[in-house]
Amino acid sequence: MIQRFFRILNAPLAVLLSSVLLLSGCTAEIPEIKADEDVPEPEEEIVEYDGTLRIENGAAQPMLNYSPSDSGNEGSDILRFCVYVETDHDTDADGKNDLVKAFVQVPRSAAEGKYKAAVIYDPTPYSAGITNNDLGHEMFPYSDDDFDYDDLYNTGDSRVAETQEDTLTAAENADPYGWTYTFPGSDGNTGFYDASLYDYYLIRGFAVVEACGIGTYGSEGYELCGMDLERDSHKCIVEWLTGDRAAFSDKEGKKEICADWCNKNVAMTGCSYGGTLPFEVATTGVKGLKTIIPFAGIANWYDYSNSQGISICGSADYTDNLAAFNSGGLYLDAEWRVMNDRYCAFLNRIAEDEKEAAGLFAPVWQKMDYSGSYEDIGCTALIIHGLNDFNVQTKHAEAMYNAFKKAGKNVKLILHQDGHNNIFGQMVRKELFDELVNKWLCHYLYDVDNGIEDMPEITVQSNIDGTYEAYDVFPDTDTLKLGSDRSGDETLIRSDDLKGFYEEYVDSRKVVDRYYLEQDEEYAKVFDLKPENEEPLTFIGTPEVKIRLKPSDITKDNMMVTAVLLDTDENNKVFNAFITGNSVSDILPFRYTDPYEFGGGHGDGYIREFVQSPTDVKAVSYGWTNLLTPDRGNSASEYTEKSVLEEDEYYTYNIYLQPTVYTLRPGHTLKLAILAQDPQRVLADETENDNTPYFIDDYSNPDYSFTIDEASLEVKLDVIDMQE
């Protein structure tokens, strides 16, 4: 499941946009929006410049003529080439320290010494090339050979260069195939396929670097998803940019090359996995990393793939899948069918350790928690996250915001209504987001005094009309407690009817949020919370659900309890809402509006505006826990072991939903659905071959039940300006 939608979400922009869904009704078919429809042809312009950085009104201005990445370097204002940065470890045990390939785009005038360029660094692993998972695990069969994690930390020999090569020479000798190559199963994608994502900033004098980390195609070593060695391979890129580490223009390590065109100031950015690595590197305190701008980044891999003692990814192991998905550098053949045996043993070891954890915060997960490693953070952060992101939940943005606060660093938070995506081309409080980022980069990388560091603490896009509300500090709130009007009632909830979900809601393209309301009561109990609000009621933070449940069979394991908070109209009327679609990977439909200038002859960009869809129910937030972990708090550290339960006993469960900011319209009511397994999570995505759902049989327990004490329900919401 997770592998497949990671591929979708990191496809080239045109491919990505063509998969966007427009919801036209509650049960109607959802038509597709094509990326190339109704988009005006870009207008060309010629920019004359003298090769110096231009800063006006606190932001960088176009200062070069653009050329596409596959056009070569001759006569171009942009030089493109690849380098290989040496790390400190020999993870693949070949006797030499691993090299990491980096694709560099730098303005020619910086390479010629007319100014020093700051760097935007995107570490997204997918960019190097992902494995074709049409054949499933046949592409990377695991080995049960013994594997010792400590062996990954061995040091190999360092390379000794025979000569120095300058940037102009490296660019002159560069072959564009080094960053436009194709790879097996690429479906037309090329290496570093998102090289154009930062053209807006490249034209304005920033250099852009992409490196995908150890184990990815073109690099050496092992792909070690979430581990400190993966983090350090990206830290090494920053160190090369600041002059503190060696790199080579050839993979043999004979020609050393310096980043002498760089002003030693770096910003890291990226989305999803690419938004996670900036968090990781920030915790090292590496010199020269001045700021990060992560989109939809993960704060810790436990809370990504687990929740309160239960796996939410269909299988208890996860990082092995994502590591293998990006392990193009580990294949021994050109077709990517024969995998390095020792790496297969590593994949098996990490998979078995995560399976043994079985949803608990075990040591294998504790090493992948970045939110608790804030002591060495030395940079600022502009964190962006979607309130409708059902892939990387909002809990991660909250955790890293708090980590930067604890570190005493300037951090700002932008929460938008989209799903798992960036928001380039969007308007944020009447300013193009691309320009907001431009000012942020200029302040922290070029020391421009433009006041952007004093932007509001939190900026939130309204779920009502899409406008942005800004808060200089987190607002004061009152606690609103909602409960059930039932007394003495009990409901037995079963878990054994999930497969029908796929055909009814996903395959028929109905709004999935309706699933939680349309189940028979034996599968889902829906409570009417009915807050009294004659005016709009806005709640912020983490909704908390407290409820008493009685497991039917305490001998079973991995018994999920799901809670979903829903917004409906009291009279069941249709209303407009931001609906992302039927899958955790979906993003919002949008329309193009006005053009905006890229400059440099690039042609205009077009502002994208999110589109609301008609519905009669909207999922607001959601959470999961394990029947074997009652009465715990909201920290992963409280889920290191399961409780020993007694037969035929009720236990109190605290279910912490995903943090949100949501406004409930007058005339609307909140409902809370309590069910067993959440099909959005435990039902794996359709297979590539026959488009039918499948289950992870070695982990899921589709047959269990529990009884709800209906009178015990209490829901807590932190409400802004609650009406008396």
XYZ file of C-alpha atoms in Angstrom:
724
model
C 0.000 0.000 0.000
C 2.510 2.595 1.100
C 5.014 1.829 -1.629
C 2.504 2.417 -4.377
C 1.243 5.795 -3.272
C 4.741 7.064 -2.581
C 5.429 6.474 -6.254
C 2.326 8.476 -7.231
C 3.063 11.389 -4.960
C 6.595 11.864 -6.138
C 5.944 11.598 -9.859
C 6.696 14.540 -12.143
C 4.267 17.405 -11.741
C 2.309 16.650 -14.901
C 1.837 13.032 -13.850
C 0.979 14.062 -10.313
C -1.619 16.601 -11.334
C -3.281 14.239 -13.761
C -4.181 11.983 -10.817
C -5.980 14.725 -8.904
C -9.633 13.938 -8.225
C -12.559 16.347 -8.446
C -15.460 15.225 -6.271
C -18.732 16.224 -7.885
C -21.104 14.783 -5.306
C -21.551 12.454 -2.370
C -21.963 9.288 -4.380
C -21.316 10.389 -7.958
C -18.350 9.332 -10.047
C -15.287 11.497 -9.550
C -13.958 12.840 -12.863
C -10.251 13.439 -13.368
C -8.613 16.819 -13.908
C -5.829 16.693 -16.476
C -2.792 18.830 -15.790
C -2.507 20.083 -19.347
C -6.122 21.122 -19.832
C -7.070 24.800 -19.957
C -3.534 25.951 -19.203
C -2.412 28.857 -21.392
C 0.836 28.478 -23.287
C 3.694 30.174 -21.381
C 4.976 33.426 -22.764
C 8.696 33.702 -23.399
C 10.723 36.694 -22.274
C 14.384 37.634 -22.470
C 16.091 38.946 -19.361
C 19.264 40.995 -19.589
C 21.463 40.822 -16.531
C 25.040 41.491 -15.507
C 25.613 38.316 -13.497
C 25.082 39.828 -10.058
C 22.523 38.951 -7.443
C 19.501 41.266 -7.487
C 17.646 41.900 -4.218
C 14.667 44.254 -4.316
C 11.874 44.740 -1.784
C 13.394 42.078 0.430
C 13.375 39.329 -2.198
C 15.634 37.977 -4.938
C 14.723 39.006 -8.484
C 15.283 37.224 -11.821
C 18.955 37.559 -12.765
C 19.654 34.992 -15.493
C 18.195 33.416 -18.605
C 16.686 29.999 -17.982
C 17.573 26.853 -19.905
C 16.049 23.397 -19.264
C 18.073 20.769 -17.462
C 18.580 18.555 -20.521
C 19.921 21.311 -22.775
C 23.593 21.089 -21.822
C 25.905 23.736 -20.367
C 27.389 25.369 -23.439
C 26.217 28.977 -23.588
C 23.864 28.450 -20.649
C 23.529 30.826 -17.693
C 23.009 27.732 -15.520
C 25.728 25.129 -15.053
C 24.666 21.577 -14.266
C 26.877 18.673 -13.239
C 27.127 15.842 -10.727
C 29.527 15.325 -7.848
C 30.192 12.431 -5.481
C 30.505 13.313 -1.804
C 32.448 10.952 0.445
C 30.842 9.877 3.738
C 32.470 8.511 6.888
C 31.127 4.955 6.728
C 31.323 1.875 4.545
C 27.793 0.499 4.877
C 28.106 -1.810 1.856
C 31.361 -3.360 3.129
C 33.334 -2.863 -0.078
C 36.351 -1.474 1.799
C 35.781 2.175 0.837
C 33.694 4.872 2.430
C 30.391 5.331 0.622
C 29.986 8.024 -2.026
C 26.725 9.941 -2.418
C 25.817 11.346 -5.815
C 24.589 14.959 -5.902
C 23.123 16.838 -8.859
C 24.190 20.503 -8.810
C 22.572 23.446 -10.611
C 24.453 26.703 -10.094
C 24.280 30.070 -11.859
C 27.269 30.448 -14.171
C 28.076 33.890 -12.739
C 28.514 32.353 -9.270
C 30.879 29.739 -10.709
C 32.774 32.555 -12.417
C 33.218 34.306 -9.075
C 30.878 37.284 -9.552
C 28.979 36.444 -6.340
C 28.570 33.601 -3.867
C 25.332 31.631 -4.237
C 23.262 30.236 -1.388
C 21.947 26.696 -1.811
C 18.500 25.120 -1.773
C 19.061 21.422 -1.040
C 16.345 18.805 -1.685
C 17.253 15.333 -0.326
C 14.254 13.393 -1.728
C 15.362 9.744 -2.228
C 12.742 9.012 -4.912
C 14.429 11.400 -7.331
C 17.247 8.962 -8.075
C 14.808 6.317 -9.284
C 12.445 3.922 -7.541
C 12.133 0.179 -7.890
C 9.405 -1.104 -10.141
C 7.184 -2.827 -7.619
C 4.887 -4.445 -10.176
C 6.503 -7.733 -9.193
C 6.181 -7.072 -5.470
C 8.790 -8.671 -3.224
C 10.137 -10.657 -6.150
C 12.068 -7.488 -6.895
C 13.858 -7.651 -3.558
C 13.624 -11.128 -1.994
C 14.685 -11.014 1.628
C 17.394 -13.253 3.048
C 17.302 -14.868 6.486
C 21.091 -14.709 6.819
C 22.335 -13.150 10.051
C 22.914 -9.407 9.966
C 24.549 -7.211 12.603
C 23.569 -3.524 12.554
C 26.955 -2.617 14.040
C 28.657 -3.696 10.807
C 27.018 -0.743 9.034
C 29.125 1.649 11.113
C 32.479 0.321 9.937
C 34.831 2.821 8.340
C 36.437 2.122 4.972
C 39.326 3.719 3.148
C 39.083 7.353 2.113
C 39.881 8.293 -1.452
C 42.944 10.386 -2.310
C 42.404 12.601 -5.341
C 45.028 12.823 -8.072
C 43.998 16.307 -9.182
C 41.686 19.242 -8.509
C 38.933 20.139 -10.963
C 37.177 23.512 -10.920
C 33.454 23.982 -11.391
C 33.685 25.439 -14.903
C 35.713 22.476 -16.116
C 33.425 19.963 -14.418
C 30.423 21.617 -16.071
C 32.145 21.643 -19.464
C 32.825 17.910 -19.189
C 29.415 17.020 -17.730
C 27.100 14.657 -19.613
C 23.385 15.523 -19.158
C 22.623 11.804 -19.075
C 24.082 11.874 -15.564
C 20.861 13.539 -14.367
C 18.392 12.677 -17.162
C 18.939 8.904 -17.246
C 16.075 6.441 -17.332
C 15.796 3.448 -15.045
C 13.875 0.138 -15.129
C 10.134 0.511 -14.687
C 10.367 4.295 -14.750
C 7.207 4.767 -16.835
C 8.969 7.543 -18.707
C 10.390 9.281 -15.636
C 14.042 10.258 -15.650
C 16.545 10.594 -12.851
C 16.193 13.773 -10.784
C 12.796 14.202 -12.425
C 11.846 17.046 -10.113
C 14.901 19.115 -11.078
C 12.606 21.851 -12.373
C 10.682 22.215 -9.104
C 12.995 25.012 -7.928
C 13.413 26.864 -11.241
C 11.730 29.921 -9.716
C 14.629 30.245 -7.261
C 17.364 29.147 -9.638
C 16.413 32.028 -11.929
C 16.729 34.334 -8.910
C 20.323 33.380 -8.175
C 20.033 30.479 -5.757
C 21.916 27.287 -6.495
C 19.929 24.052 -6.280
C 21.359 20.731 -5.144
C 19.624 17.367 -5.115
C 21.098 14.275 -3.480
C 19.157 11.139 -2.689
C 21.375 9.516 -0.081
C 23.302 6.298 0.350
C 21.950 3.234 -1.420
C 19.949 5.135 -4.016
C 20.733 4.807 -7.698
C 24.081 6.415 -8.564
C 25.270 6.373 -4.947
C 27.092 3.732 -2.934
C 26.153 2.146 0.366
C 22.817 0.875 1.685
C 19.477 2.671 1.647
C 18.737 2.793 5.399
C 15.338 4.438 5.726
C 15.106 6.483 8.925
C 18.475 5.461 10.367
C 21.185 7.860 11.518
C 23.574 6.721 8.772
C 21.085 7.805 6.124
C 20.765 11.143 7.914
C 24.540 11.548 8.062
C 24.923 10.943 4.328
C 22.811 14.069 3.776
C 24.693 15.938 6.470
C 27.821 15.218 4.407
C 26.314 17.095 1.450
C 25.899 20.189 3.623
C 29.487 19.821 4.818
C 30.745 19.738 1.228
C 28.810 22.907 0.458
C 30.403 24.653 3.435
C 33.922 23.508 2.537
C 34.269 20.929 5.301
C 34.185 17.706 3.263
C 35.680 16.270 0.092
C 33.753 15.542 -3.090
C 34.772 14.356 -6.520
C 33.604 15.105 -10.036
C 34.165 11.459 -10.963
C 32.898 8.349 -9.219
C 36.410 6.908 -9.078
C 37.464 9.665 -6.679
C 40.391 10.931 -8.738
C 39.254 14.527 -9.324
C 38.420 16.532 -6.218
C 36.001 19.424 -6.619
C 35.126 22.244 -4.216
C 31.914 24.222 -3.893
C 33.859 27.493 -3.901
C 30.897 29.234 -5.552
C 28.760 28.706 -2.414
C 28.348 31.320 0.329
C 28.219 28.426 2.851
C 24.553 29.025 3.663
C 22.160 26.136 2.975
C 18.401 25.603 3.198
C 16.960 22.092 3.067
C 13.481 21.454 1.703
C 11.380 18.662 0.248
C 8.041 16.885 0.563
C 7.157 13.620 2.317
C 10.361 11.543 2.640
C 12.139 14.611 1.237
C 10.515 16.708 3.977
C 11.559 14.241 6.666
C 15.298 14.348 5.983
C 15.565 18.120 6.696
C 14.173 17.389 10.166
C 16.754 14.640 10.597
C 19.736 16.716 9.471
C 18.577 19.715 11.532
C 18.955 17.632 14.712
C 22.697 17.246 14.024
C 23.366 20.986 14.295
C 25.556 20.830 11.184
C 27.299 24.114 10.387
C 25.898 26.036 7.442
C 22.352 24.669 7.576
C 20.585 27.955 8.264
C 16.946 26.982 7.750
C 14.655 24.170 6.628
C 11.337 24.327 4.761
C 9.790 20.843 5.058
C 6.469 19.905 3.496
C 4.604 16.964 5.049
C 7.698 15.730 6.875
C 7.790 12.857 9.368
C 8.810 13.595 12.959
C 9.313 9.966 13.876
C 8.766 6.785 11.937
C 6.900 5.110 14.793
C 4.052 7.607 14.708
C 4.004 7.421 10.924
C 3.419 3.677 10.736
C 1.926 3.073 14.206
C -0.477 4.767 16.583
C -0.883 4.201 20.303
C 0.309 0.598 20.273
C -1.110 -0.536 16.926
C 0.294 -0.619 13.402
C -1.651 1.545 10.955
C 0.142 0.447 7.782
C -1.412 -2.966 7.282
C 1.773 -4.694 8.391
C 3.902 -4.136 11.471
C 7.063 -3.627 9.404
C 7.412 -0.556 7.229
C 10.858 1.019 6.810
C 12.228 -2.081 5.084
C 9.641 -1.601 2.325
C 10.488 2.045 1.801
C 14.225 1.371 1.919
C 13.897 -1.339 -0.723
C 11.653 0.942 -2.777
C 14.525 3.431 -3.105
C 17.434 1.001 -3.275
C 18.334 1.392 -6.950
C 22.027 1.475 -6.076
C 21.954 -2.066 -4.674
C 21.014 -3.997 -7.799
C 23.688 -6.062 -9.458
C 22.159 -5.994 -12.940
C 20.891 -3.352 -15.346
C 17.286 -4.615 -15.172
C 17.132 -4.223 -11.370
C 16.200 -7.835 -10.711
C 19.232 -9.165 -8.825
C 19.701 -7.595 -5.403
C 22.819 -7.469 -3.226
C 22.522 -10.507 -0.897
C 23.890 -8.757 2.173
C 21.399 -5.926 1.727
C 18.591 -8.483 1.514
C 19.755 -9.772 4.890
C 19.588 -6.221 6.280
C 16.052 -5.776 4.926
C 14.999 -9.015 6.567
C 16.567 -8.017 9.902
C 14.851 -4.628 10.050
C 11.551 -6.161 8.933
C 11.695 -8.847 11.611
C 12.570 -6.316 14.316
C 9.607 -4.129 13.380
C 7.300 -7.128 13.203
C 8.482 -8.219 16.632
C 7.646 -4.745 17.951
C 4.084 -5.387 16.715
C 2.933 -1.803 17.063
C 4.880 -0.978 20.226
C 7.489 1.774 20.617
C 10.394 -0.679 20.672
C 14.109 0.225 20.367
C 13.980 -0.232 16.591
C 11.531 2.707 16.467
C 13.063 4.763 19.266
C 16.171 5.345 17.141
C 13.999 6.966 14.470
C 12.383 9.669 16.623
C 13.673 13.131 15.683
C 11.190 15.193 17.692
C 12.948 14.241 20.912
C 16.436 15.096 19.588
C 16.119 18.860 19.684
C 19.148 19.786 21.802
C 21.507 20.284 18.848
C 19.086 21.979 16.451
C 20.870 25.078 15.177
C 18.647 26.328 12.349
C 15.231 27.904 11.867
C 12.211 26.231 10.300
C 9.203 27.103 8.166
C 7.023 23.997 8.498
C 4.199 23.407 6.019
C 1.597 20.671 6.402
C -1.799 19.767 4.953
C -4.770 19.513 7.291
C -6.175 16.872 4.928
C -2.945 14.882 4.746
C -3.966 11.284 5.434
C -0.493 9.981 4.585
C 1.780 11.882 6.994
C -0.572 13.083 9.698
C -0.536 16.537 11.269
C 0.866 15.110 14.502
C 4.301 15.221 12.877
C 4.170 18.942 12.135
C 3.055 19.634 15.707
C 5.863 17.487 17.145
C 8.603 19.199 15.137
C 7.166 22.659 15.767
C 7.444 21.909 19.487
C 10.979 20.524 19.034
C 12.180 23.751 17.400
C 10.469 25.744 20.148
C 12.289 23.732 22.800
C 15.548 24.356 20.943
C 14.881 28.101 21.116
C 14.861 28.514 17.331
C 12.560 30.633 15.219
C 9.866 28.364 13.769
C 6.691 29.156 11.843
C 3.854 26.854 10.881
C 1.608 27.021 7.808
C -1.377 24.652 7.760
C -3.228 24.414 4.455
C -6.277 22.444 3.331
C -4.539 20.189 0.813
C -3.410 16.636 1.367
C 0.106 15.221 0.999
C 1.596 17.965 -1.138
C 3.499 21.241 -1.321
C 1.717 24.549 -1.951
C 3.882 26.232 -4.575
C 1.696 28.361 -6.810
C -0.817 29.043 -4.013
C -1.763 32.399 -2.507
C -1.202 32.703 1.255
C -2.703 35.837 2.803
C -2.684 37.655 -0.548
C 0.959 36.758 -1.226
C 2.232 34.123 -3.611
C 3.682 31.334 -1.498
C 6.718 31.145 -3.786
C 7.500 34.773 -2.905
C 6.988 34.194 0.813
C 9.602 31.430 0.586
C 11.819 33.747 -1.500
C 11.843 36.283 1.321
C 12.447 33.571 3.932
C 15.435 32.262 1.959
C 16.824 35.753 1.346
C 16.666 36.572 5.044
C 18.341 33.407 6.298
C 20.724 32.713 3.396
C 21.604 36.231 2.199
C 21.086 38.171 5.462
C 18.415 40.414 3.917
C 16.595 42.501 6.515
C 13.035 42.053 5.233
C 11.107 41.273 8.431
C 9.982 37.833 7.268
C 11.285 36.304 10.488
C 8.446 38.114 12.273
C 5.672 36.585 10.165
C 2.771 35.164 12.232
C 3.513 32.174 14.414
C 0.856 30.037 12.760
C -1.011 30.571 9.503
C -4.089 28.418 8.897
C -6.233 28.022 5.812
C -9.946 28.068 6.636
C -11.970 24.963 5.868
C -14.959 27.259 5.219
C -13.746 29.549 2.430
C -10.046 28.826 1.878
C -8.797 32.147 3.226
C -5.840 32.189 5.618
C -6.065 33.248 9.256
C -2.885 34.281 11.040
C -2.080 34.030 14.740
C 0.919 35.818 16.278
C 0.789 33.288 19.089
C -1.278 30.178 19.594
C -4.698 31.453 20.636
C -6.200 31.010 24.073
C -8.821 28.292 24.167
C -11.599 26.948 26.336
C -12.152 23.215 26.733
C -15.466 22.020 25.340
C -16.556 18.632 26.648
C -19.064 16.633 24.636
C -20.540 13.285 25.539
C -23.250 10.747 24.972
C -26.833 11.049 26.153
C -27.029 7.266 26.491
C -27.229 5.699 29.956
C -26.543 2.041 30.514
C -26.534 1.184 26.814
C -23.941 -1.170 25.357
C -22.999 -1.884 21.742
C -20.969 -4.825 20.453
C -18.634 -3.854 17.603
C -17.236 -6.460 15.190
C -14.295 -6.228 12.807
C -14.883 -8.909 10.218
C -16.527 -7.081 7.313
C -13.896 -4.842 5.742
C -13.488 -6.242 2.265
C -16.790 -4.804 1.112
C -15.362 -1.341 1.785
C -13.138 -1.527 -1.277
C -15.864 -2.348 -3.784
C -18.445 0.001 -2.257
C -16.347 3.101 -1.600
C -13.018 2.964 -3.421
C -13.840 1.095 -6.602
C -17.136 2.986 -7.058
C -15.348 6.296 -6.275
C -17.755 7.387 -3.546
C -16.683 9.813 -0.852
C -14.949 7.561 1.656
C -15.998 9.712 4.625
C -19.523 8.306 4.231
C -18.241 4.843 5.095
C -18.058 5.715 8.767
C -21.736 6.746 8.875
C -23.237 4.049 6.663
C -22.090 0.930 8.508
C -24.474 -1.330 10.353
C -24.309 -0.695 14.099
C -22.578 -4.013 14.635
C -19.575 -2.583 12.767
C -19.589 1.085 13.797
C -21.237 3.057 16.581
C -21.950 6.694 15.668
C -22.504 9.205 18.471
C -24.237 12.552 17.922
C -22.175 15.127 19.837
C -24.345 18.163 18.972
C -22.373 21.164 20.212
C -24.601 24.207 20.590
C -23.143 26.847 18.298
C -25.200 29.704 16.923
C -21.963 31.207 15.632
C -19.062 29.470 13.869
C -17.130 27.338 16.362
C -13.398 26.852 15.768
C -11.374 24.231 17.610
C -7.611 23.837 17.481
C -5.164 21.200 18.668
C -5.682 17.523 19.492
C -9.247 16.264 20.015
C -9.288 13.739 22.850
C -11.692 10.824 23.092
C -12.186 8.920 26.346
C -14.354 5.809 26.332
C -14.787 2.511 28.196
C -14.509 -0.672 26.145
C -14.639 -4.398 26.943
C -12.595 -6.696 24.667
C -14.375 -9.957 23.849
C -11.209 -12.053 23.598
C -8.115 -10.863 25.468
C -5.959 -13.638 23.965
C -5.863 -11.942 20.574
C -3.374 -9.289 19.561
C -3.302 -6.278 17.237
C -6.923 -5.298 17.849
C -7.399 -1.800 16.453
C -9.928 0.689 17.798
C -10.675 3.573 15.443
C -12.261 6.929 16.290
C -13.299 9.367 13.543
C -14.697 12.867 14.155
C -17.169 13.922 11.453
C -18.889 17.155 10.418
C -22.472 16.908 9.108
C -25.370 19.263 8.555
C -28.120 18.887 11.164
C -30.692 18.551 8.377
C -28.482 16.327 6.210
C -28.059 19.077 3.636
C -25.169 19.071 1.193
C -22.387 21.575 1.884
C -19.039 22.408 0.297
C -15.836 21.060 1.837
C -12.237 20.384 0.927
C -12.305 16.671 0.050
C -9.138 14.964 -1.138
C -10.618 11.729 -2.507
C -10.793 8.039 -1.679
C -7.167 7.288 -0.870
C -4.641 8.375 1.724
C -2.511 9.548 -1.195
C -5.034 11.880 -2.807
C -4.695 15.656 -3.008
C -7.274 18.375 -3.532
C -8.720 19.276 -6.911
C -7.774 22.776 -8.024
C -8.216 25.294 -10.804
C -5.711 27.613 -12.458
C -6.353 31.331 -12.097
C -3.959 34.218 -12.760
C -0.441 33.974 -14.210
C 2.630 34.979 -12.248
C 6.101 35.727 -13.548
C 8.913 33.223 -13.320
C 11.305 35.445 -15.240
C 14.420 34.506 -17.146
C 12.489 33.517 -20.263
C 10.981 30.584 -18.394
C 7.376 31.471 -19.137
C 4.710 32.269 -16.579
C 3.487 30.092 -13.770
C -0.204 29.948 -12.900
C -1.778 30.364 -9.505
C -3.563 27.251 -8.290
C -6.710 27.618 -6.214
C -8.146 24.688 -4.280
C -11.673 23.624 -5.205
C -14.293 22.554 -2.685
C -16.603 19.636 -3.395
C -20.242 19.073 -2.408
C -20.746 16.488 0.321
C -22.975 15.794 3.299
C -20.192 14.530 5.558
C -16.590 15.558 6.149
C -14.037 13.675 8.244
C -12.408 16.202 10.569
C -9.895 14.089 12.474
C -9.178 10.485 13.354
C -7.120 8.304 15.671
C -6.333 4.698 16.522
C -5.334 2.668 19.546
C -4.910 -0.973 20.540
C -7.372 -2.796 22.786
C -4.299 -4.076 24.637
C -3.025 -0.573 25.531
C -5.741 1.038 27.674
C -5.408 4.179 29.784
C -2.295 5.658 28.157
C -1.238 9.179 27.186
C -0.383 10.752 23.847
C 3.371 10.082 23.844
C 4.849 7.158 21.927
C 7.048 6.458 24.956
C 3.946 5.219 26.838
C 3.453 2.375 24.363
C 6.498 0.208 25.010
C 4.473 -2.746 26.278
C 0.954 -4.102 26.243
C -1.253 -4.503 29.282
C -2.398 -7.797 30.784
C -6.190 -7.664 30.679
C -8.834 -9.549 32.640
C -11.699 -11.384 30.973
C -15.087 -9.663 30.846
C -13.771 -6.335 32.189
C -14.227 -2.780 30.939
C -11.150 -0.590 30.472
C -10.801 3.126 29.841
C -9.176 4.103 26.538
C -7.808 7.499 25.578
C -7.755 7.995 21.821
C -5.854 11.084 20.705
C -7.003 12.239 17.281
C -4.814 14.088 14.807
C -4.202 17.783 15.610
C -6.337 20.068 13.483
C -7.837 23.524 13.137
C -11.472 23.283 12.093
C -14.459 25.601 12.032
C -17.916 24.104 12.538
C -20.609 26.086 10.751
C -23.818 27.104 12.531
C -26.446 24.471 11.846
C -23.822 21.734 11.704
C -23.177 19.003 14.202
C -20.266 16.752 15.078
C -20.531 12.997 15.058
C -18.013 10.491 16.413
C -17.721 7.042 14.867
C -16.156 4.234 16.911
C -15.235 1.111 14.960
C -12.656 -1.646 14.929
C -10.199 -1.771 12.032
C -10.018 1.304 9.825
C -10.167 0.115 6.216
C -8.298 3.221 5.077
C -5.333 1.833 7.015
C -5.419 -1.969 7.302
C -6.734 -2.574 3.800
C -3.697 -2.567 1.543
C -3.857 -0.744 -1.766
C -4.939 -2.613 -4.882
C -2.333 -4.778 -6.524
C -0.838 -3.624 -9.789
C -1.992 -6.732 -11.627
C -5.656 -7.360 -10.913
C -6.841 -4.230 -9.045
C -8.294 -6.209 -6.170
C -7.707 -5.568 -2.468
C -5.578 -7.823 -0.366
C -4.827 -8.110 3.341
C -1.592 -8.629 5.227
C -2.653 -11.959 6.709
C 0.357 -12.407 8.976
C -0.502 -9.269 10.928
C -4.178 -8.295 10.691
C -6.776 -9.979 12.908
C -9.985 -9.312 10.986
C -12.109 -11.277 13.467
C -12.386 -9.687 16.920
C -14.937 -7.603 18.797
C -15.449 -5.310 21.761
C -18.351 -3.797 23.686
C -18.824 -0.035 24.117
C -20.138 1.480 27.335
C -22.011 4.266 25.553
C -22.536 6.435 28.628
C -18.776 6.654 29.197
C -17.978 8.672 26.073
C -16.273 12.045 26.564
C -14.796 14.160 23.771
C -12.619 17.168 24.585
C -12.075 20.001 22.091
C -10.000 23.148 22.608
C -12.236 25.876 21.248
C -11.234 29.412 20.257
C -13.569 32.123 21.591
C -16.145 29.621 22.762
C -19.622 31.117 23.049
C -20.939 31.296 26.602
